[in-house]
Tab-separated table of C-alpha atoms in Angstrom:
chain	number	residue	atom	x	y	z
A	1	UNK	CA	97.967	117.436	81.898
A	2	UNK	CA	97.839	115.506	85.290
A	3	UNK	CA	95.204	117.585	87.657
A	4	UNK	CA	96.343	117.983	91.027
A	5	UNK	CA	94.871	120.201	93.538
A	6	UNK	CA	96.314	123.521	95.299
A	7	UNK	CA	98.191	121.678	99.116
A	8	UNK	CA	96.584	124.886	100.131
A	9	UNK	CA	92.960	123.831	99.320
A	10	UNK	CA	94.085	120.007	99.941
A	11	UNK	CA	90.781	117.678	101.626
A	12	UNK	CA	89.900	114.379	102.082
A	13	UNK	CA	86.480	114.754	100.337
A	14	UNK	CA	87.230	113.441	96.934
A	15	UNK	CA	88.560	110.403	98.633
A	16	UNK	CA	85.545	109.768	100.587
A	17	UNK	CA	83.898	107.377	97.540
A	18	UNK	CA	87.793	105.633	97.100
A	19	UNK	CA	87.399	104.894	100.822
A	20	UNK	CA	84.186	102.999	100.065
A	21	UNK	CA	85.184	101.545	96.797
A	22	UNK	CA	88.275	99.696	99.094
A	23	UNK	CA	85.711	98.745	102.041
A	24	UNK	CA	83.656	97.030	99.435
A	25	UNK	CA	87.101	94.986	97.991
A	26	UNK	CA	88.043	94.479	101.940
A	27	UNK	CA	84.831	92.513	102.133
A	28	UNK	CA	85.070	90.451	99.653
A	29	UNK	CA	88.464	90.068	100.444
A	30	UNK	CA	88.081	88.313	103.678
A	31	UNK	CA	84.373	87.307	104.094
A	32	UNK	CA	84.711	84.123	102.344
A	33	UNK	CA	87.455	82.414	104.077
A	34	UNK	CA	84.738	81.873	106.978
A	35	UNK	CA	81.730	80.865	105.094
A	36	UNK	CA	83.413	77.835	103.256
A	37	UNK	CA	81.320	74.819	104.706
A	38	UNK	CA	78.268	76.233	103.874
A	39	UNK	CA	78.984	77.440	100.115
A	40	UNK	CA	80.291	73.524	99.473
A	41	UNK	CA	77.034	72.593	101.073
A	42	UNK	CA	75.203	74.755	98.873
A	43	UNK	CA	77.375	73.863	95.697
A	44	UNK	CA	77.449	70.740	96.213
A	45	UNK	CA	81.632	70.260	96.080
A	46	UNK	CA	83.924	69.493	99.062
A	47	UNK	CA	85.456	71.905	101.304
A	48	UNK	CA	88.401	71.627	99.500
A	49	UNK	CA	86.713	72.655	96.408
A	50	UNK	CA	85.342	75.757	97.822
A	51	UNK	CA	88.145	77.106	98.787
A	52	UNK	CA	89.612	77.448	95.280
A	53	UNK	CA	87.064	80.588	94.932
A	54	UNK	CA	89.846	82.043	97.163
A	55	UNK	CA	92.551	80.702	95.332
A	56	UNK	CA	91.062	81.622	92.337
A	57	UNK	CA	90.498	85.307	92.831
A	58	UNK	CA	94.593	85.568	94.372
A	59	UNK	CA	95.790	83.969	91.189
A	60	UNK	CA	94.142	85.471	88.935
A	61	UNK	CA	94.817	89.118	90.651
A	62	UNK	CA	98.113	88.527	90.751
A	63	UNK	CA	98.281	87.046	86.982
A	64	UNK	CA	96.001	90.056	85.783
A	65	UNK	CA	97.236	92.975	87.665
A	66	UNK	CA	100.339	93.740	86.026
A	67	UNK	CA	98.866	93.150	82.429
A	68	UNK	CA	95.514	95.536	83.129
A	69	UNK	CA	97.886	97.976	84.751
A	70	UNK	CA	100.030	98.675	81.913
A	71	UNK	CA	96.945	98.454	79.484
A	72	UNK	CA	95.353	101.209	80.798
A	73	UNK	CA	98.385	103.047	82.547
A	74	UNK	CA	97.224	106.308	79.927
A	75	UNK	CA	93.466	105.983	80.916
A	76	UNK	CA	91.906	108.911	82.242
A	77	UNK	CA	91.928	107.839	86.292
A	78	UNK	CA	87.899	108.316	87.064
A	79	UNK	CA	86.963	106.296	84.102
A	80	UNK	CA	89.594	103.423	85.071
A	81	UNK	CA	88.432	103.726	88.559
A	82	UNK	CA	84.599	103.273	87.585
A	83	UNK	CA	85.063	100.766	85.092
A	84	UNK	CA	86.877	98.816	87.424
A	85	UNK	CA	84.673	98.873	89.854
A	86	UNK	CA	81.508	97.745	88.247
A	87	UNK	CA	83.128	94.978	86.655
A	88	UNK	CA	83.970	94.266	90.210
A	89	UNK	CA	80.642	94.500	91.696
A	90	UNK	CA	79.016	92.067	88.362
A	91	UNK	CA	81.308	89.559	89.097
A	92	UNK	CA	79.985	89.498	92.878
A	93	UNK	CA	76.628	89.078	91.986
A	94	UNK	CA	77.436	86.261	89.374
A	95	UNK	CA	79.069	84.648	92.413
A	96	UNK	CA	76.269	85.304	94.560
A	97	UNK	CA	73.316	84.399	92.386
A	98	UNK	CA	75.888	81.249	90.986
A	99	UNK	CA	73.386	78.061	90.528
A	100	UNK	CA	76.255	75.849	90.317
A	101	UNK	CA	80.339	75.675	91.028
A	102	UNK	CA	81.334	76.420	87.633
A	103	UNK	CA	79.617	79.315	87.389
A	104	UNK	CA	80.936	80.637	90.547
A	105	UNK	CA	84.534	79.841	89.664
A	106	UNK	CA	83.547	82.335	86.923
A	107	UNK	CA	81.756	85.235	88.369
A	108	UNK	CA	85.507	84.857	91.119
A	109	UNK	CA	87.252	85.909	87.981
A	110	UNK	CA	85.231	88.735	87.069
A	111	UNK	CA	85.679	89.994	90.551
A	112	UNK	CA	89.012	89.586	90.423
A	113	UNK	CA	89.714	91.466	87.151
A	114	UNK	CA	87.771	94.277	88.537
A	115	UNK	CA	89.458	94.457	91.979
A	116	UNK	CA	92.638	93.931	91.089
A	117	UNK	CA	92.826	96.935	88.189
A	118	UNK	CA	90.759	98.964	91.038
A	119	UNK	CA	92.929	98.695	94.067
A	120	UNK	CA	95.876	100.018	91.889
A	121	UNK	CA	93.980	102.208	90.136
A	122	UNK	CA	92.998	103.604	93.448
A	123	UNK	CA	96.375	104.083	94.846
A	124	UNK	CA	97.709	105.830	91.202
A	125	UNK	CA	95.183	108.298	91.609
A	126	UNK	CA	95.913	108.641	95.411
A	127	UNK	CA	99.378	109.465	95.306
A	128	UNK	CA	99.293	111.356	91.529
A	129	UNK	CA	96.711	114.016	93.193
A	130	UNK	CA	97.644	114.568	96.292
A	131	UNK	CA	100.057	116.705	97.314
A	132	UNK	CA	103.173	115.320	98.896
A	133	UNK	CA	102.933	116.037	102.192
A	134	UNK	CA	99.528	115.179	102.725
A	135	UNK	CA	100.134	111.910	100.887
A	136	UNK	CA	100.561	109.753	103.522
A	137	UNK	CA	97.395	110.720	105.410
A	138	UNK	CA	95.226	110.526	101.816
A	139	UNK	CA	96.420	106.664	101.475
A	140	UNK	CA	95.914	106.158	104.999
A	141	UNK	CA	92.494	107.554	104.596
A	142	UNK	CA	91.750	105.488	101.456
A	143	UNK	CA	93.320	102.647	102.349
A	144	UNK	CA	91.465	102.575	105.724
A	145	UNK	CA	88.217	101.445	104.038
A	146	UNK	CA	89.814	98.225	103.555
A	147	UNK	CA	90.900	98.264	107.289
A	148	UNK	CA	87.519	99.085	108.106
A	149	UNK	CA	86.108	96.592	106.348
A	150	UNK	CA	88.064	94.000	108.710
A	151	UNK	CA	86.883	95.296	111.700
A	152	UNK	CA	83.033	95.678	110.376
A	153	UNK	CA	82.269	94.640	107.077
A	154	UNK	CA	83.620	91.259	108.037
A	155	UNK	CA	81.471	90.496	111.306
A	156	UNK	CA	78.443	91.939	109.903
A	157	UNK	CA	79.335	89.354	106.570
A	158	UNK	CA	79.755	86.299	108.601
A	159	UNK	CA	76.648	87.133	110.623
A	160	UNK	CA	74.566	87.667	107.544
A	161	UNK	CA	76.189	84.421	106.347
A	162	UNK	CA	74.995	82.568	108.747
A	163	UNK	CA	71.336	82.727	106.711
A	164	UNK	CA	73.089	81.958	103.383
A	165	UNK	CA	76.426	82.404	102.240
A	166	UNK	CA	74.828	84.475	99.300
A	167	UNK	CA	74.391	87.314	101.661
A	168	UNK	CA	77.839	88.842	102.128
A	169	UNK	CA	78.246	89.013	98.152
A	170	UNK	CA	74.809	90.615	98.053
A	171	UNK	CA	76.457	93.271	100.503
A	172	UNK	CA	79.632	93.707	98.586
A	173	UNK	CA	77.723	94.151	95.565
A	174	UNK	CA	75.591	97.209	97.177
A	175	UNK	CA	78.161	98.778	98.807
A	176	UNK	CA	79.826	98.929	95.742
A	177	UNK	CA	77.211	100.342	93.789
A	178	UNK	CA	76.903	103.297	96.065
A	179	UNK	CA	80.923	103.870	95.790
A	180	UNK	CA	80.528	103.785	91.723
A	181	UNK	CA	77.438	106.346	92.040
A	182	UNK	CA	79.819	108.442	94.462
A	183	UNK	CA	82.595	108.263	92.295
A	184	UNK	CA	80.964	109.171	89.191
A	185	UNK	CA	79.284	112.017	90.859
A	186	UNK	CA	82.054	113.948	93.134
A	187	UNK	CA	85.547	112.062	92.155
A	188	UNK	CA	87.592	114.808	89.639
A	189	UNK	CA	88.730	113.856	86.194
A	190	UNK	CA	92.898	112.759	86.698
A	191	UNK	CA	94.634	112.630	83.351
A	192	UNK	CA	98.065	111.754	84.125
A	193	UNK	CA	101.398	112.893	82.223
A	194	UNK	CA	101.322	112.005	78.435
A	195	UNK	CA	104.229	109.527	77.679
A	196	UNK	CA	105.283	106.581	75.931
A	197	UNK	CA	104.021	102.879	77.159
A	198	UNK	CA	108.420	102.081	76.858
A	199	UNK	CA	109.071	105.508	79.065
A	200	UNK	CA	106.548	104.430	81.670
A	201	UNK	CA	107.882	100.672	81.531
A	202	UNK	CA	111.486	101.659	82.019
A	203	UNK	CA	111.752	102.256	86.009
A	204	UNK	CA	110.329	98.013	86.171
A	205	UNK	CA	113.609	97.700	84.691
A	206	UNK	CA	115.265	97.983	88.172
A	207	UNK	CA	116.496	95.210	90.264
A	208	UNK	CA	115.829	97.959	93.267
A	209	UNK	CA	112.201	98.203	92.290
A	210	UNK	CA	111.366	94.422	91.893
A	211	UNK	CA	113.242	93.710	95.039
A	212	UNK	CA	111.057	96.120	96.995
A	213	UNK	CA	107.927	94.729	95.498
A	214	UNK	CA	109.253	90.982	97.036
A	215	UNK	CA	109.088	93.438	100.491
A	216	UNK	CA	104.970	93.749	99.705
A	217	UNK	CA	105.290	89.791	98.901
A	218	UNK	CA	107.108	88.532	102.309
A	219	UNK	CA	104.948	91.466	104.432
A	220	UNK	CA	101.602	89.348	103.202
A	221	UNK	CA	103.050	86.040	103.890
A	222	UNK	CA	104.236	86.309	107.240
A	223	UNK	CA	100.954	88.193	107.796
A	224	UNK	CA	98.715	84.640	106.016
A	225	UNK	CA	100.819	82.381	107.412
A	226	UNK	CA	98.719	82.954	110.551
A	227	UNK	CA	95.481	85.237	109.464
A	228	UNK	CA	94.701	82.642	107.373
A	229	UNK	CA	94.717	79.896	110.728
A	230	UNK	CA	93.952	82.487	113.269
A	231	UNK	CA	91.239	80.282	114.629
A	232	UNK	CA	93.425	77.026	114.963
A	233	UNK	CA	95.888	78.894	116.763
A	234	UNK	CA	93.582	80.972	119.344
A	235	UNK	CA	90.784	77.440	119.479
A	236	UNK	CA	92.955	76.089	122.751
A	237	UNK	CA	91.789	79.556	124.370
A	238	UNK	CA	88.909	81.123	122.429
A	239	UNK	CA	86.674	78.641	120.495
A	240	UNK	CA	85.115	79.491	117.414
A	241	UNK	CA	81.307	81.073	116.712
A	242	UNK	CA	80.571	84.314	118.325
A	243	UNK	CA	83.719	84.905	120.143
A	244	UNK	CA	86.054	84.562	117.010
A	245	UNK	CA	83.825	86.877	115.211
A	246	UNK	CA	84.429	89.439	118.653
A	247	UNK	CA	88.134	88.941	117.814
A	248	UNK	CA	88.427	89.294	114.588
A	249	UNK	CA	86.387	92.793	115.031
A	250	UNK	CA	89.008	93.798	117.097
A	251	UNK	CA	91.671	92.880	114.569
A	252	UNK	CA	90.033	94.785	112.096
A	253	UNK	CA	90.231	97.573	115.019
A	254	UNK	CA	94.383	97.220	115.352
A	255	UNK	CA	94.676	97.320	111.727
A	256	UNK	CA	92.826	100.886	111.161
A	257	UNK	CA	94.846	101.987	114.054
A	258	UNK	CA	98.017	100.961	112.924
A	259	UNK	CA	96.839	101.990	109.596
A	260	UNK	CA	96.371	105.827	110.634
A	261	UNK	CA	99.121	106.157	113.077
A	262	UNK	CA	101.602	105.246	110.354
A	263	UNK	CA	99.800	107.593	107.230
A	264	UNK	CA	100.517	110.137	109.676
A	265	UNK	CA	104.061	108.873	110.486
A	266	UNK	CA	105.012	108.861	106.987
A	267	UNK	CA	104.053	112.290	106.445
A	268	UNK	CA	106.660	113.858	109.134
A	269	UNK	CA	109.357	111.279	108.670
A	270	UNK	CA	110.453	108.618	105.778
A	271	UNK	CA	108.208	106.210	104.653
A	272	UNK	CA	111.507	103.602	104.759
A	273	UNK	CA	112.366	104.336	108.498
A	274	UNK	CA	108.479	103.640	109.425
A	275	UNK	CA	108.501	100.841	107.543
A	276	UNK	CA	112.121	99.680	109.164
A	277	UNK	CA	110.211	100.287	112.478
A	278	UNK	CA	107.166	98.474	111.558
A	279	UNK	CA	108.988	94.918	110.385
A	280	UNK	CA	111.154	94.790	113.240
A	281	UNK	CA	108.119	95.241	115.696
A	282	UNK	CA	106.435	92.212	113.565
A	283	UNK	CA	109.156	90.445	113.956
A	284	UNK	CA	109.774	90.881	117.551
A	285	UNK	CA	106.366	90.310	118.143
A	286	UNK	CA	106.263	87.447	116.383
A	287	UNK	CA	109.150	85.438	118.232
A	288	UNK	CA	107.678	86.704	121.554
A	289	UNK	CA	104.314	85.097	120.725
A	290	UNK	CA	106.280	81.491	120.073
A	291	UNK	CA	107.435	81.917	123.398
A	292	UNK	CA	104.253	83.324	125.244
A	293	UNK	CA	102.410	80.089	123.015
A	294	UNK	CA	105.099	77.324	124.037
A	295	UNK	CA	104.618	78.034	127.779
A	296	UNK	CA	101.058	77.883	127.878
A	297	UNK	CA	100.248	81.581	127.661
A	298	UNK	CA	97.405	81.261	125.047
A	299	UNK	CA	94.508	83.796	126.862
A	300	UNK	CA	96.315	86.949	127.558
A	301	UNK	CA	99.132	86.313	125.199
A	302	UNK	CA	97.537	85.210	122.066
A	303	UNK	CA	95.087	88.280	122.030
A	304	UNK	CA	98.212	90.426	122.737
A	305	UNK	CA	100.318	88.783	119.657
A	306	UNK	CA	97.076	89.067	117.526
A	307	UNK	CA	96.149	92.324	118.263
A	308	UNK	CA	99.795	93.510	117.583
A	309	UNK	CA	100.083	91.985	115.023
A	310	UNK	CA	97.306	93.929	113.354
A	311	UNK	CA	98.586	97.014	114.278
A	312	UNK	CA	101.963	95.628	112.711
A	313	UNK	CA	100.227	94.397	109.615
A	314	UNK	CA	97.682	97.089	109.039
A	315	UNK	CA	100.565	100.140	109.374
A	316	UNK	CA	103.135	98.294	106.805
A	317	UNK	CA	100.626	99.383	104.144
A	318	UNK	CA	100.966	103.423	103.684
A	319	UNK	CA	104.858	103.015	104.229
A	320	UNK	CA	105.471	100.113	101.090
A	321	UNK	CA	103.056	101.779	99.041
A	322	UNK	CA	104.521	105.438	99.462
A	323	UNK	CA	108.365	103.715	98.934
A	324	UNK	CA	107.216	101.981	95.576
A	325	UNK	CA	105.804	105.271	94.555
A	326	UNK	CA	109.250	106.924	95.325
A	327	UNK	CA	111.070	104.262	93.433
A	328	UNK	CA	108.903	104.999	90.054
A	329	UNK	CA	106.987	108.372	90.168
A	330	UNK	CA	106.248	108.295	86.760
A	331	UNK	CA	105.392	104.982	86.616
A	332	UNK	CA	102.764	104.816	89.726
A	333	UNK	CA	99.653	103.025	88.077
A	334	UNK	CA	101.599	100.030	86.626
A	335	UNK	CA	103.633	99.761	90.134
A	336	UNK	CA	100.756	99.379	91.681
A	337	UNK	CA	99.476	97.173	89.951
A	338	UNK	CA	102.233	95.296	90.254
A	339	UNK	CA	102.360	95.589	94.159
A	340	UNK	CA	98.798	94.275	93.820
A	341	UNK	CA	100.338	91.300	92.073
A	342	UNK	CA	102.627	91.191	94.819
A	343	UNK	CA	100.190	91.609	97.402
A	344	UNK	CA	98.119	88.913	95.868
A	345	UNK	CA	101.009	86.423	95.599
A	346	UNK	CA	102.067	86.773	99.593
A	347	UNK	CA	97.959	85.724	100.738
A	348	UNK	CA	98.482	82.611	98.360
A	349	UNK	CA	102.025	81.922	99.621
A	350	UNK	CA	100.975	82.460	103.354
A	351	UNK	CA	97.870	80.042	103.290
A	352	UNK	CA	99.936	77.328	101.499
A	353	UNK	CA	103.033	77.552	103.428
A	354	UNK	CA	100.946	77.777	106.744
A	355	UNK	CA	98.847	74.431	105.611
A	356	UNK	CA	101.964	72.800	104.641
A	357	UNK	CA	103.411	73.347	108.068
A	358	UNK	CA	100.066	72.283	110.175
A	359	UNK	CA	100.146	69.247	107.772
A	360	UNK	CA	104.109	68.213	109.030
A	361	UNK	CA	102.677	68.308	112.741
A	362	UNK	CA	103.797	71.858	113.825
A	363	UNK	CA	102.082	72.697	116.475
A	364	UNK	CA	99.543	75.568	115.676
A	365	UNK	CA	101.664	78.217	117.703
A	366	UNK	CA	104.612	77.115	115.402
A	367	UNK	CA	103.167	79.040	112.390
A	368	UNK	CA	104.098	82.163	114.427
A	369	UNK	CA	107.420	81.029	113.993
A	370	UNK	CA	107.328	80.389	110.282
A	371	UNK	CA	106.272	83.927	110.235
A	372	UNK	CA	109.028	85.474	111.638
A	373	UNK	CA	111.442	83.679	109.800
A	374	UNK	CA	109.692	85.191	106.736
A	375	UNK	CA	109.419	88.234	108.134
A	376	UNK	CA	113.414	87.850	109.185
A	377	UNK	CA	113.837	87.676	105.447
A	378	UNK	CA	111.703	90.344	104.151
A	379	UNK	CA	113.329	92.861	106.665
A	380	UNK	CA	116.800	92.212	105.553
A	381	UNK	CA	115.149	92.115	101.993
A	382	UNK	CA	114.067	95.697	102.756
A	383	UNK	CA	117.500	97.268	104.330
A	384	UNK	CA	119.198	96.225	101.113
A	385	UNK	CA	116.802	97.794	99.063
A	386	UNK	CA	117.216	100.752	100.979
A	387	UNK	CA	121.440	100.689	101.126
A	388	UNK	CA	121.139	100.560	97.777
A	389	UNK	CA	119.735	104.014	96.873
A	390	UNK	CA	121.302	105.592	99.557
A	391	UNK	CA	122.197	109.220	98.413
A	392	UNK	CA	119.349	108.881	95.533
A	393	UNK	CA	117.064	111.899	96.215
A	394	UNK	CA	113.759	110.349	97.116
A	395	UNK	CA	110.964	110.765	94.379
A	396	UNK	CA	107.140	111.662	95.482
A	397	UNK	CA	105.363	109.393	97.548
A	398	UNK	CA	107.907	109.812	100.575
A	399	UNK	CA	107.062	111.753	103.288
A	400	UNK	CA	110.593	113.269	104.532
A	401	UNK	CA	111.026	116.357	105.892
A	402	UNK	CA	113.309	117.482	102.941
A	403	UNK	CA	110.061	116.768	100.877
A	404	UNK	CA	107.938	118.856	102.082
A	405	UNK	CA	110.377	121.982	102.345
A	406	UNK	CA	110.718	121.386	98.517
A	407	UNK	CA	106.545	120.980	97.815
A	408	UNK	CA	104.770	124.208	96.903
């Protein structure tokens, strides 16, 4: 029997140790990126090289994901949760005690295994004990410790990376820890629904489904296309060191706002019409930065376009999430892995497609542009998804109004 708890006696305290558990990931998730030089330094392999530990962790999440979601789909949730979780935090300190390359191209797949099974493991347990119309404040609230992790966890990385590149691992590897003692101590037991591996298979048999998991796909590419070369495009105005690190804080800042205002949003109206609203404010924003850029507007404009954009970015999460959930309630811990597959596949698409078009002589403000073409496709992507189950009665993981007059 799936334990749920009475919307009555409904708080966020469980989630607490979830919250962490995703700050930790949202470390890990971006620290790297900024800390490249130095680990080829200390590994003695080009820049180029280095990189791949980013590369490697996407590709293997995204390879992974769907595989260890349906594997352990009938797990009991804690034990997923905590198993995940410390494989994630081992592989972190392979990577961070790594003598050589090899090694650390191996501790990045340990990691990756672990996060990738966690994050959706996370979100399955989320939305199958929460009530439905607290749900989309409980994944905002979750979900915010990877925001968080942005705006702190990634400034306080880079600055403790500026010792030794070893140091943010060391951190993610801690704060981990103290989310799998947390867990194990004050997270429930969730058993979900017994059923068949074919039953719970069946709703990834749906065009509508797989369509709306390319939304989670084109969302993180448009979003990469830039994030990934938000220096190169803000250097004309705002060189790097100190300042960048000030900015990216502040990033990190926009995305846990957008990331709350729009748990909250989906909780009085549909997560589809926020997430309607959300794409068509990226994509405005995005064509208004190519103009701001091409006239010379980089100071005030290119904070106001970044900073937006995080709101943009950070709020599209609760929204896509709650909508996949609606498309296969029975199904939510292999969806999500799946979305993790998907979410995985958009960073690696975004940082190639953005290299690819600084390497035919785009002008760095011309990414922006790239971006909203991409996000031009993932919003029509995401009406037709939506046309076509009009008139289906929405599942849990929606926040409508009709929702909650029908929850206990």
């Amino acid at each position: 029997m799936s334990r749920r708890t009475d919307p009555s006696q409904w708080s966020y305290r469980p989630l607490i140790w979830l919250a962490v558990a995703t700050f930790s990931t949202g470390i890990d998730g971006y620290v790297l990126a900024g800390l490249l030089p130095a680990i080829a330094d200390d590994l003695n392999v080009e820049p180029a090289l280095a990189g791949q530990l980013v590369s490697v962790f996407a590709l293997t999440s995204a390879l992974a994901g769907p595989v260890l979601g349906t594997v352990t789909s009938r797990w009991e949730r804690r034990g997923t949760i905590g198993s995940s979780l410390a494989v994630f935090v081992l592989g972190n300190l392979v990577v961070a005690l790594a003598p050589n390359y090899p090694i650390a191209v191996g501790g990045r797949v340990v990691a990756a295994l672990g996060g990738c099974l966690l994050n959706a493991a996370v979100t399955g347990y989320v939305i199958a004990l929460t009530p439905i119309r607290h749900r989309g404040k409980a994944l905002s609230f979750v979900l915010g410790g990877w925001m968080t992790a942005t705006a702190l966890g990634v400034p306080v990385g880079l600055a403790l990376g500026q010792s030794s590149w070893r140091f943010p691992l060391i951190l993610v590897s801690v704060v981990g820890t103290v989310a799998l003692v947390g867990i194990l101590l004050r997270l429930p037991h969730l058993h979900l629904p017994a059923g068949s591996l074919a039953d719970r298979l069946r709703p990834l048999r749906q065009p509508r489904l797989l369509a709306g998991l390319l939304v989670t796909t084109g969302i993180l590419c448009s979003s990469y296309t830039c994030f990934t070369y938000a220096t190169i495009i803000l250097s004309p105005a705002y060189p790097g060191g100190w300042v960048i690190i000030a900015i990216m804080f502040g990033y990190g800042v926009a995305s846990m706002l957008g990331n709350a205002v729009t748990g909250r949003l989906v909780d009085r109206f549909s997560a589809p019409r926020v997430l309607t609203v959300v794409l068509s404010g990226l994509l405005l924003n995005a064509l208004l930065g190519v103009f701001t850029f091409a006239v010379g507007a980089v100071a005030v404009a290119g904070l106001v376009w970044f900073f937006a954009a995080g709101i943009g970015n950070g709020g599209a999460a609760v929204p896509q999430q709650a909508r996949l959930a609606a498309l296969a309630p029975d199904s939510a811990a292999i969806v999500m892995a799946l979305n993790g597959s998907a979410i995985s596949l958009g960073l690696a698409l975004g940082g190639g497609l953005g290299g690819v078009t600084l390497a035919a002589g785009s002008p760095s403000y011309g990414l922006l542009g790239v971006a909203a073409v991409v996000l031009a496709i993932t919003l029509a992507l995401h009406v037709v998804v939506q046309r076509q189950g009009a008139g289906i009665s929405p599942g849990a993981g929606t926040g409508s109004r009709s929702e909650r007059r029908r929850s206990p």
